[in-house]
Tab-separated table of C-alpha atoms in Angstrom:
chain	number	residue	atom	x	y	z
A	1	MET	CA	4.056	36.471	-19.671
A	2	PHE	CA	1.930	36.472	-22.957
A	3	ASN	CA	-1.778	36.085	-22.495
A	4	LEU	CA	-2.001	33.088	-24.418
A	5	ALA	CA	-5.417	31.618	-24.872
A	6	PRO	CA	-5.966	27.790	-24.702
A	7	ILE	CA	-7.009	25.909	-27.644
A	8	GLY	CA	-10.391	24.221	-28.210
A	9	LYS	CA	-12.366	25.831	-25.709
A	10	GLY	CA	-15.888	24.335	-25.001
A	11	THR	CA	-15.050	21.322	-27.289
A	12	ILE	CA	-13.925	17.647	-26.809
A	13	HIS	CA	-10.536	18.687	-27.919
A	14	LYS	CA	-9.993	21.176	-25.155
A	15	GLU	CA	-6.235	21.683	-24.673
A	16	ALA	CA	-4.606	20.131	-21.726
A	17	LEU	CA	-2.603	22.226	-19.139
A	18	SER	CA	0.675	20.290	-19.909
A	19	SER	CA	0.123	21.194	-23.479
A	20	TYR	CA	-0.595	24.875	-22.675
A	21	ILE	CA	2.894	24.919	-20.769
A	22	VAL	CA	4.726	23.715	-24.052
A	23	ARG	CA	3.071	26.407	-26.209
A	24	LEU	CA	3.514	29.079	-23.652
A	25	ALA	CA	7.204	28.043	-23.708
A	26	ARG	CA	7.392	28.212	-27.489
A	27	ALA	CA	5.778	31.539	-27.480
A	28	HIS	CA	8.577	32.884	-25.402
A	29	SER	CA	11.484	31.059	-27.196
A	30	VAL	CA	12.503	28.956	-24.339
A	31	SER	CA	12.276	25.244	-23.704
A	32	PRO	CA	9.495	23.937	-21.380
A	33	ALA	CA	11.961	22.901	-18.779
A	34	VAL	CA	13.577	26.732	-18.612
A	35	LEU	CA	9.842	28.033	-18.376
A	36	CYS	CA	9.019	25.578	-15.476
A	37	ASN	CA	12.319	26.095	-13.626
A	38	ARG	CA	12.614	29.847	-13.939
A	39	GLU	CA	8.935	30.941	-13.957
A	40	LEU	CA	6.303	28.485	-13.037
A	41	LEU	CA	7.839	26.481	-10.180
A	42	PRO	CA	8.940	29.641	-8.111
A	43	ALA	CA	5.297	30.778	-8.371
A	44	THR	CA	3.926	27.606	-6.849
A	45	GLU	CA	4.323	25.659	-3.734
A	46	ILE	CA	5.319	22.520	-5.662
A	47	GLN	CA	8.323	21.034	-3.904
A	48	VAL	CA	10.355	20.326	-6.923
A	49	ARG	CA	13.433	22.445	-7.309
A	50	ARG	CA	13.630	21.836	-11.089
A	51	VAL	CA	12.214	19.742	-13.966
A	52	VAL	CA	14.114	16.322	-14.100
A	53	ASN	CA	13.436	13.116	-15.765
A	54	ASN	CA	11.215	11.606	-12.924
A	55	PHE	CA	8.890	14.676	-12.824
A	56	SER	CA	8.436	15.042	-16.502
A	57	MET	CA	7.810	11.366	-17.256
A	58	THR	CA	5.663	10.727	-14.230
A	59	TYR	CA	4.518	13.138	-11.684
A	60	ALA	CA	4.008	16.008	-14.506
A	61	LYS	CA	0.800	14.114	-15.590
A	62	THR	CA	-1.012	15.150	-12.501
A	63	VAL	CA	-0.997	18.941	-13.514
A	64	ASN	CA	-3.852	17.805	-15.793
A	65	GLY	CA	-5.606	16.019	-13.037
A	66	LEU	CA	-7.292	17.280	-9.908
A	67	ASN	CA	-4.838	17.172	-7.106
A	68	LYS	CA	-2.137	19.525	-5.738
A	69	TYR	CA	0.004	19.813	-8.798
A	70	ALA	CA	-2.955	20.652	-10.839
A	71	THR	CA	-4.223	23.439	-8.362
A	72	GLU	CA	-0.609	24.869	-7.844
A	73	ALA	CA	0.141	24.871	-11.574
A	74	THR	CA	-3.155	26.493	-12.449
A	75	LYS	CA	-2.772	29.134	-9.980
A	76	GLY	CA	0.789	29.779	-11.123
A	77	LEU	CA	0.096	30.084	-14.640
A	78	GLN	CA	-2.984	32.369	-14.086
A	79	LEU	CA	-0.876	34.753	-12.091
A	80	LEU	CA	1.824	34.677	-14.835
A	81	THR	CA	-0.414	35.170	-17.828
A	82	GLY	CA	-3.267	37.036	-16.214
A	83	ARG	CA	-5.782	34.508	-17.660
A	84	LYS	CA	-8.778	33.134	-15.493
A	85	ASP	CA	-9.907	30.094	-17.639
A	86	LEU	CA	-6.908	27.723	-17.274
A	87	GLU	CA	-8.812	25.602	-14.729
A	88	SER	CA	-11.005	24.157	-17.344
A	89	CYS	CA	-7.664	22.739	-18.893
A	90	THR	CA	-7.794	20.224	-15.998
A	91	LEU	CA	-10.132	18.136	-14.265
A	92	LEU	CA	-10.290	20.559	-11.316
A	93	PRO	CA	-13.880	21.409	-11.958
A	94	TRP	CA	-14.715	17.743	-11.034
A	95	LYS	CA	-12.559	17.548	-7.843
A	96	GLU	CA	-15.630	17.305	-5.711
A	97	VAL	CA	-17.090	14.404	-7.507
A	98	LEU	CA	-14.166	12.196	-8.195
A	99	ASP	CA	-11.830	10.538	-5.802
A	100	ASN	CA	-9.002	12.954	-4.851
A	101	LYS	CA	-6.323	10.237	-5.385
A	102	ALA	CA	-7.330	10.212	-9.070
A	103	VAL	CA	-7.135	6.392	-9.208
A	104	GLY	CA	-7.625	5.211	-12.874
A	105	LEU	CA	-8.111	8.753	-14.126
A	106	LEU	CA	-4.909	9.694	-15.789
A	107	HIS	CA	-2.935	7.562	-18.216
A	108	PRO	CA	0.547	6.721	-17.041
A	109	HIS	CA	1.929	7.961	-20.379
A	110	PRO	CA	1.030	10.736	-23.122
A	111	ARG	CA	-1.079	9.475	-26.011
A	112	TRP	CA	-1.938	11.097	-29.265
A	113	CYS	CA	-3.759	10.527	-32.593
A	114	PRO	CA	-1.242	10.716	-35.628
A	115	ALA	CA	-4.220	11.702	-37.870
A	116	CYS	CA	-5.111	14.624	-35.876
A	117	PHE	CA	-1.314	15.757	-36.072
A	118	ILE	CA	-1.298	15.420	-39.754
A	119	GLY	CA	-4.621	17.285	-40.196
A	120	TRP	CA	-3.516	20.077	-38.076
A	121	ARG	CA	-0.288	20.491	-40.062
A	122	MET	CA	-2.204	20.379	-43.371
A	123	GLN	CA	-4.311	23.108	-42.087
A	124	SER	CA	-1.266	25.172	-40.674
A	125	LYS	CA	-2.638	24.838	-37.084
A	126	ASP	CA	-0.076	24.325	-34.030
A	127	PRO	CA	-0.207	20.719	-32.921
A	128	TYR	CA	-1.346	20.473	-29.180
A	129	TRP	CA	-2.556	17.706	-26.824
A	130	PRO	CA	-6.027	17.675	-25.799
A	131	LEU	CA	-7.182	16.991	-22.259
A	132	LEU	CA	-9.124	13.977	-23.537
A	133	TRP	CA	-5.996	12.138	-24.737
A	134	PHE	CA	-4.459	12.157	-21.081
A	135	LEU	CA	-7.552	10.266	-19.642
A	136	SER	CA	-7.457	6.604	-19.175
A	137	PRO	CA	-11.155	5.920	-19.993
A	138	ALA	CA	-10.599	7.546	-23.367
A	139	THR	CA	-9.173	4.814	-25.727
A	140	GLN	CA	-9.560	6.288	-29.172
A	141	CYS	CA	-9.671	9.680	-30.882
A	142	PRO	CA	-13.432	10.955	-31.138
A	143	THR	CA	-12.803	12.332	-34.678
A	144	HIS	CA	-10.961	9.586	-36.568
A	145	GLY	CA	-12.015	6.655	-34.422
A	146	LYS	CA	-8.454	5.480	-34.179
A	147	LEU	CA	-6.865	4.056	-31.186
A	148	LEU	CA	-4.598	6.357	-29.541
A	149	GLU	CA	-0.758	5.865	-29.711
A	150	GLU	CA	1.693	5.796	-26.762
A	151	HIS	CA	4.783	4.691	-28.461
A	152	CYS	CA	6.979	6.657	-30.942
A	153	PRO	CA	6.682	4.831	-34.327
A	154	HIS	CA	10.561	5.065	-34.831
A	155	CYS	CA	12.210	4.448	-31.584
A	156	GLY	CA	9.297	2.777	-29.351
A	157	SER	CA	9.794	5.328	-26.499
A	158	HIS	CA	7.253	6.945	-24.224
A	159	GLN	CA	6.981	10.679	-24.304
A	160	PRO	CA	7.372	12.627	-21.291
A	161	PHE	CA	4.741	15.164	-19.993
A	162	ILE	CA	7.135	18.037	-20.285
A	163	PRO	CA	8.946	17.302	-23.506
A	164	LYS	CA	12.709	18.601	-24.069
A	165	HIS	CA	11.430	20.953	-27.091
A	166	ASN	CA	8.499	22.819	-28.022
A	167	HIS	CA	7.046	20.668	-30.917
A	168	LEU	CA	4.497	18.075	-29.280
A	169	ASP	CA	4.133	16.322	-32.614
A	170	TYR	CA	7.776	15.164	-32.573
A	171	CYS	CA	9.436	12.651	-30.474
A	172	SER	CA	11.315	14.130	-27.351
A	173	ARG	CA	13.919	11.114	-27.709
A	174	CYS	CA	14.703	10.647	-31.328
A	175	GLY	CA	13.314	13.784	-32.810
A	176	GLU	CA	11.206	12.087	-35.467
A	177	SER	CA	7.668	12.827	-36.320
A	178	LEU	CA	4.896	11.249	-34.323
A	179	ALA	CA	2.284	12.065	-37.058
A	180	PHE	CA	3.163	8.704	-38.553
A	181	LEU	CA	0.254	6.106	-39.673
A	182	THR	CA	1.398	2.575	-39.581
A	183	ASP	CA	-1.965	1.487	-40.911
A	184	PRO	CA	-4.539	3.493	-42.745
A	185	ILE	CA	-7.632	4.724	-40.842
A	186	ASN	CA	-10.350	2.103	-40.410
A	187	PRO	CA	-12.803	3.407	-37.755
A	188	ARG	CA	-14.805	0.176	-37.731
A	189	LYS	CA	-11.647	-1.897	-36.845
A	190	GLU	CA	-10.086	0.770	-34.783
A	191	PHE	CA	-12.995	1.538	-32.524
A	192	PRO	CA	-13.057	-0.718	-29.515
A	193	GLY	CA	-15.496	-3.385	-29.424
A	194	LYS	CA	-16.792	-3.167	-26.012
A	195	ALA	CA	-19.780	-1.125	-25.320
A	196	ILE	CA	-18.515	-0.072	-21.919
A	197	SER	CA	-15.345	1.293	-23.696
A	198	ARG	CA	-17.326	3.433	-26.175
A	199	PHE	CA	-19.630	4.757	-23.286
A	200	ALA	CA	-16.486	5.622	-21.283
A	201	SER	CA	-14.774	7.453	-23.943
A	202	GLU	CA	-17.953	9.440	-24.932
A	203	SER	CA	-18.657	10.203	-21.241
A	204	VAL	CA	-15.216	11.715	-20.327
A	205	ALA	CA	-15.427	13.767	-23.596
A	206	GLU	CA	-18.737	15.208	-22.384
A	207	MET	CA	-17.299	15.915	-18.987
A	208	ILE	CA	-14.511	18.009	-20.539
A	209	THR	CA	-16.868	20.071	-22.786
A	210	ARG	CA	-18.823	20.836	-19.567
A	211	ASN	CA	-15.782	21.969	-17.604
A	212	PRO	CA	-16.479	25.824	-17.842
A	213	ASN	CA	-19.687	25.452	-15.995
A	214	ALA	CA	-19.091	22.221	-14.082
A	215	HIS	CA	-19.009	23.929	-10.634
A	216	GLU	CA	-22.700	24.529	-11.011
A	217	PHE	CA	-23.670	20.855	-10.567
A	218	ALA	CA	-20.465	18.715	-10.119
A	219	THR	CA	-20.852	18.650	-6.323
A	220	HIS	CA	-20.741	15.894	-3.883
A	221	ALA	CA	-24.016	16.930	-2.367
A	222	ARG	CA	-25.513	16.550	-5.792
A	223	LEU	CA	-23.987	13.153	-6.116
A	224	THR	CA	-25.453	12.115	-2.963
A	225	GLU	CA	-28.823	13.209	-3.788
A	226	ARG	CA	-28.870	11.330	-6.935
A	227	LEU	CA	-27.626	8.064	-5.257
A	228	ARG	CA	-30.477	8.394	-2.826
A	229	GLU	CA	-33.011	8.936	-5.653
A	230	LEU	CA	-31.371	5.798	-7.257
A	231	ILE	CA	-31.823	3.774	-4.138
A	232	ARG	CA	-35.570	4.886	-3.968
A	233	ILE	CA	-36.317	3.987	-7.473
A	234	LEU	CA	-34.534	0.722	-8.096
A	235	GLY	CA	-34.245	-0.560	-4.585
A	236	ASP	CA	-37.453	0.805	-3.127
A	237	GLY	CA	-35.133	2.307	-0.283
A	238	ASN	CA	-32.918	-0.918	0.045
A	239	THR	CA	-29.394	-0.178	-0.830
A	240	GLU	CA	-28.742	-3.905	-1.275
A	241	GLU	CA	-31.419	-4.477	-3.765
A	242	MET	CA	-30.293	-1.514	-5.689
A	243	HIS	CA	-26.896	-3.011	-5.795
A	244	ARG	CA	-28.116	-6.433	-6.857
A	245	LYS	CA	-29.994	-4.957	-9.858
A	246	LEU	CA	-27.091	-2.945	-10.972
A	247	GLY	CA	-24.822	-6.079	-10.641
A	248	LEU	CA	-22.504	-4.367	-8.065
A	249	ARG	CA	-20.770	-5.642	-4.967
A	250	GLN	CA	-22.645	-5.282	-1.766
A	251	LYS	CA	-22.003	-1.759	-0.219
A	252	ALA	CA	-20.345	-0.609	-3.589
A	253	THR	CA	-21.745	3.033	-3.444
A	254	THR	CA	-22.683	3.036	0.285
A	255	SER	CA	-19.495	4.989	1.186
A	256	TRP	CA	-20.363	7.617	-1.423
A	257	TRP	CA	-23.446	8.746	0.203
A	258	ARG	CA	-23.181	7.827	3.841
A	259	ASP	CA	-19.197	8.619	4.465
A	260	GLY	CA	-18.731	11.449	2.175
A	261	GLU	CA	-16.093	9.465	-0.146
A	262	ARG	CA	-15.627	10.262	-3.532
A	263	PRO	CA	-15.975	7.581	-6.232
A	264	MET	CA	-13.091	6.524	-8.579
A	265	VAL	CA	-13.926	7.460	-12.259
A	266	ARG	CA	-14.217	3.590	-13.231
A	267	SER	CA	-16.838	3.068	-10.420
A	268	LEU	CA	-18.873	6.050	-11.386
A	269	LEU	CA	-18.832	5.198	-15.040
A	270	VAL	CA	-19.925	1.464	-14.269
A	271	VAL	CA	-22.875	2.905	-12.356
A	272	CYS	CA	-23.824	5.332	-15.134
A	273	TYR	CA	-23.587	2.813	-17.912
A	274	ARG	CA	-25.869	0.502	-16.044
A	275	ILE	CA	-28.599	2.936	-15.643
A	276	ASN	CA	-28.075	4.285	-19.212
A	277	THR	CA	-26.911	7.856	-18.264
A	278	THR	CA	-23.653	9.844	-18.370
A	279	PRO	CA	-22.052	11.325	-15.430
A	280	VAL	CA	-22.983	14.875	-16.557
A	281	GLU	CA	-26.715	13.924	-17.132
A	282	LEU	CA	-26.730	12.224	-13.759
A	283	LEU	CA	-25.723	15.111	-11.929
A	284	GLU	CA	-27.477	17.872	-14.029
A	285	LYS	CA	-30.947	16.227	-14.438
A	286	ARG	CA	-33.115	14.287	-12.138
A	287	LEU	CA	-33.605	10.711	-12.495
A	288	PRO	CA	-36.848	9.400	-14.051
A	289	GLU	CA	-39.192	7.386	-11.927
A	290	THR	CA	-38.740	4.286	-13.993
A	291	LEU	CA	-35.397	3.013	-14.941
A	292	GLU	CA	-34.359	-0.302	-16.859
A	293	PRO	CA	-30.677	-1.139	-15.894
A	294	ARG	CA	-28.565	-2.384	-18.849
A	295	GLU	CA	-27.299	-5.990	-18.905
A	296	ARG	CA	-24.552	-6.771	-16.342
A	297	LEU	CA	-20.941	-6.345	-17.320
A	298	PHE	CA	-20.003	-9.370	-15.240
A	299	PRO	CA	-21.712	-11.975	-12.921
A	300	GLN	CA	-22.652	-10.960	-9.317
A	301	PRO	CA	-19.383	-11.727	-7.438
A	302	LYS	CA	-19.931	-13.958	-4.403
A	303	LEU	CA	-18.066	-12.639	-1.179
A	304	ALA	CA	-16.587	-15.273	1.202
A	305	ASN	CA	-18.010	-15.312	4.743
A	306	ARG	CA	-15.785	-13.710	7.149
A	307	ARG	CA	-16.238	-16.009	10.051
A	308	PRO	CA	-15.609	-13.998	13.441
A	309	PRO	CA	-12.764	-15.376	15.715
A	310	SER	CA	-13.789	-16.802	18.989
A	311	MET	CA	-12.786	-14.837	22.110
A	312	LYS	CA	-9.769	-16.989	22.760
A	313	GLU	CA	-8.572	-16.668	18.983
A	314	ALA	CA	-9.198	-12.797	19.119
A	315	ASP	CA	-7.181	-12.446	22.462
A	316	GLN	CA	-4.260	-14.538	20.777
A	317	LEU	CA	-4.512	-12.389	17.586
A	318	ARG	CA	-4.514	-9.252	19.542
A	319	GLN	CA	-1.725	-10.324	21.613
A	320	LYS	CA	0.475	-10.948	18.542
A	321	LEU	CA	-0.217	-7.743	17.157
A	322	GLN	CA	0.666	-5.828	20.329
A	323	GLU	CA	4.184	-7.945	19.974
A	324	PHE	CA	4.677	-6.633	16.502
A	325	LEU	CA	3.993	-3.102	17.974
A	326	SER	CA	6.496	-3.485	20.760
A	327	LEU	CA	9.501	-4.549	18.625
A	328	GLU	CA	12.464	-2.343	19.282
A	329	GLY	CA	14.580	-1.037	16.263
A	330	ALA	CA	12.368	-2.922	13.831
A	331	ALA	CA	8.770	-2.543	12.107
A	332	PHE	CA	7.107	-4.510	9.632
A	333	PRO	CA	4.406	-3.509	7.067
A	334	LEU	CA	0.856	-4.837	7.783
A	335	VAL	CA	1.198	-7.124	4.801
A	336	GLU	CA	4.276	-8.811	6.344
A	337	VAL	CA	2.564	-8.810	9.765
A	338	ALA	CA	-0.745	-10.796	8.196
A	339	ARG	CA	1.853	-13.104	6.202
A	340	GLN	CA	3.659	-14.112	9.292
A	341	MET	CA	0.376	-14.531	11.329
A	342	GLY	CA	-1.149	-16.716	8.516
A	343	HIS	CA	-4.388	-14.412	7.927
A	344	PRO	CA	-5.330	-12.132	5.070
A	345	ARG	CA	-4.467	-8.572	5.618
A	346	THR	CA	-8.186	-7.723	4.896
A	347	TYR	CA	-9.297	-10.106	7.920
A	348	LEU	CA	-6.989	-8.460	10.392
A	349	LYS	CA	-8.141	-4.968	9.112
A	350	TYR	CA	-11.893	-6.042	9.554
A	351	TRP	CA	-11.580	-7.722	13.187
A	352	PHE	CA	-8.888	-5.455	14.704
A	353	PRO	CA	-9.012	-2.092	13.100
A	354	ASN	CA	-7.318	-0.262	15.812
A	355	GLU	CA	-4.332	-2.491	16.089
A	356	CYS	CA	-3.671	-2.556	12.243
A	357	ARG	CA	-4.007	1.171	12.140
A	358	ALA	CA	-1.282	1.407	14.898
A	359	ILE	CA	1.005	-1.051	13.069
A	360	CYS	CA	0.802	1.152	10.074
A	361	ASP	CA	1.415	4.134	11.932
A	362	HIS	CA	4.351	2.513	13.625
A	363	PHE	CA	5.942	1.493	10.360
A	364	ARG	CA	5.354	4.678	8.811
A	365	VAL	CA	7.319	6.614	11.624
A	366	PHE	CA	10.007	3.783	11.503
A	367	ARG	CA	10.539	4.150	7.720
A	368	ARG	CA	10.681	8.084	8.115
A	369	ASN	CA	13.367	7.812	10.863
A	370	ARG	CA	15.362	5.220	8.840
A	371	SER	CA	15.253	7.626	5.865
A	372	ILE	CA	16.497	10.479	7.943
A	373	GLU	CA	19.341	8.258	9.653
A	374	ARG	CA	20.335	7.115	5.982
A	375	LYS	CA	20.554	10.703	4.914
A	376	LEU	CA	22.602	11.851	7.881
A	377	ARG	CA	24.932	8.959	7.216
A	378	PHE	CA	25.314	9.733	3.628
A	379	ILE	CA	26.184	13.443	4.596
A	380	SER	CA	28.777	12.462	7.022
A	381	GLU	CA	30.353	9.967	4.529
A	382	THR	CA	30.445	12.772	1.775
A	383	GLU	CA	32.027	15.135	4.232
A	384	MET	CA	34.541	12.556	5.067
A	385	ILE	CA	35.336	11.851	1.484
A	386	ALA	CA	35.573	15.298	0.768
A	387	ARG	CA	37.917	16.186	3.634
A	388	GLU	CA	40.312	13.381	2.388
A	389	ILE	CA	40.311	14.704	-1.102
A	390	PHE	CA	40.780	18.359	-0.379
A	391	SER	CA	43.349	17.824	2.420
A	392	VAL	CA	45.632	16.176	0.015
A	393	SER	CA	44.792	18.143	-3.249
A	394	PRO	CA	42.815	21.499	-2.403
A	395	ASN	CA	42.095	22.094	-6.032
A	396	ALA	CA	40.710	18.576	-7.015
A	397	SER	CA	38.179	18.464	-9.577
A	398	ILE	CA	34.497	17.605	-8.812
A	399	LYS	CA	34.822	14.374	-10.908
A	400	ILE	CA	37.215	13.041	-8.511
A	401	VAL	CA	34.825	13.602	-5.725
A	402	GLN	CA	32.031	12.251	-7.878
A	403	GLU	CA	33.937	8.957	-8.501
A	404	ARG	CA	34.613	8.305	-4.801
A	405	LEU	CA	30.967	9.057	-4.041
A	406	LYS	CA	29.801	6.622	-6.731
A	407	ALA	CA	31.730	3.937	-4.956
A	408	ARG	CA	29.669	4.533	-1.893
A	409	LYS	CA	26.482	4.666	-3.879
A	410	ILE	CA	26.056	8.435	-3.077
A	411	CYS	CA	24.718	10.581	-5.853
A	412	LEU	CA	26.198	14.068	-6.506
A	413	ALA	CA	22.859	15.355	-7.732
A	414	TRP	CA	21.529	15.228	-4.155
A	415	PRO	CA	21.272	18.569	-2.814
A	416	GLU	CA	22.440	17.365	0.804
A	417	ALA	CA	25.670	15.954	-0.761
A	418	GLN	CA	26.172	19.341	-2.623
A	419	ALA	CA	25.709	21.173	0.622
A	420	ALA	CA	28.173	19.084	2.436
A	421	ILE	CA	30.827	19.447	-0.245
A	422	LYS	CA	30.436	23.189	-0.227
A	423	ARG	CA	30.771	23.337	3.640
A	424	VAL	CA	34.010	21.196	3.308
A	425	ARG	CA	35.381	23.666	0.732
A	426	GLN	CA	34.672	26.764	2.934
A	427	GLU	CA	36.576	24.994	5.601
A	428	TYR	CA	39.626	24.575	3.407
A	429	ARG	CA	38.912	27.669	1.722
A	430	VAL	CA	38.918	26.126	-1.647
A	431	LEU	CA	37.138	27.980	-4.430
A	432	PRO	CA	35.137	25.902	-7.052
A	433	PRO	CA	37.352	24.878	-10.172
A	434	ARG	CA	36.622	26.979	-13.307
A	435	SER	CA	34.438	25.080	-15.747
């Protein structure tokens, strides 16, 4: 495939990987779905057979993040194009620092700046989607100060992450232009009023610009080192005192440096905002010996005291939890167990961690077995319906089978249903009707 270069290298407008896929499809005169189905997905370990609505509208957003889809898509595209710099089109350089679940990191829908689309068209440049537009903390365009749009101004629909056509500045549903300004640009009015919002937008923009060399300092070991310095400077070695001065909950950052957990982007930005530094500066430079935290974002929360249960109460609760584990042919999630027992879920998890973990594992196995049984039942019903139809009319069309399956709430798009119909066709030696 073409050795297409990403746009905006080393700037806050660095192109996102999903946008790169669309431009690569346009360079080869195919649709993005065709490129993904025929070239990209076969070159990866992504368990998606073809790009469908759920993938393009929801799951495809993670190719811009730091999880499996981002890793596999980056490797596949680098293999196909021969480029070595596509990792900077995602947040993979920050995977050792940020939470691997990417909670609160990526916005659920694509967003764009109409003014940027208009400017690029006037300069005869190809419109694209910068990585910054996909990040939840970034709420406005850094160039025009305008809040990012996420609804088509004509039909009001959200845009898919893998659109149907190759033009990123046109709606994938109605085909109208997304470069449509409903109001004149007013940076003072559009720019978010809260200081934390401005700080978050500027911080994630700086993180994107440092993507090419982020692996040099964006490590969990460096984060742990800086947190220990923060505890020494603000709390004089006392973690709770440091949290109190920053206006955080007790043990808010303890799991980051003690248990090896990685923070959510929102939590990391709050800590950086309070000590008046950005995530890049926190990891790249040493902290000064004197720090003056900013004003608190919210009042210090008060945690309810967790009264320990007596030995008799603990035995009774443990016995009830064991009863839920011994149920045959049924299982309940921990939320339902806590509701039936009349205690908060967090209370049970705090005092009975082993039993709660066993209940969660038991429900997970029960749900998986129930899904397998349901799939086998659907396969059996599909074969039965297909035999009834083909035994009477060997050349019956697939639409007749589809109508019968729809009455049983079985979708013909399921690979298992298609395989069952194919087996029945082979039994009756019926060839598929010509389209």
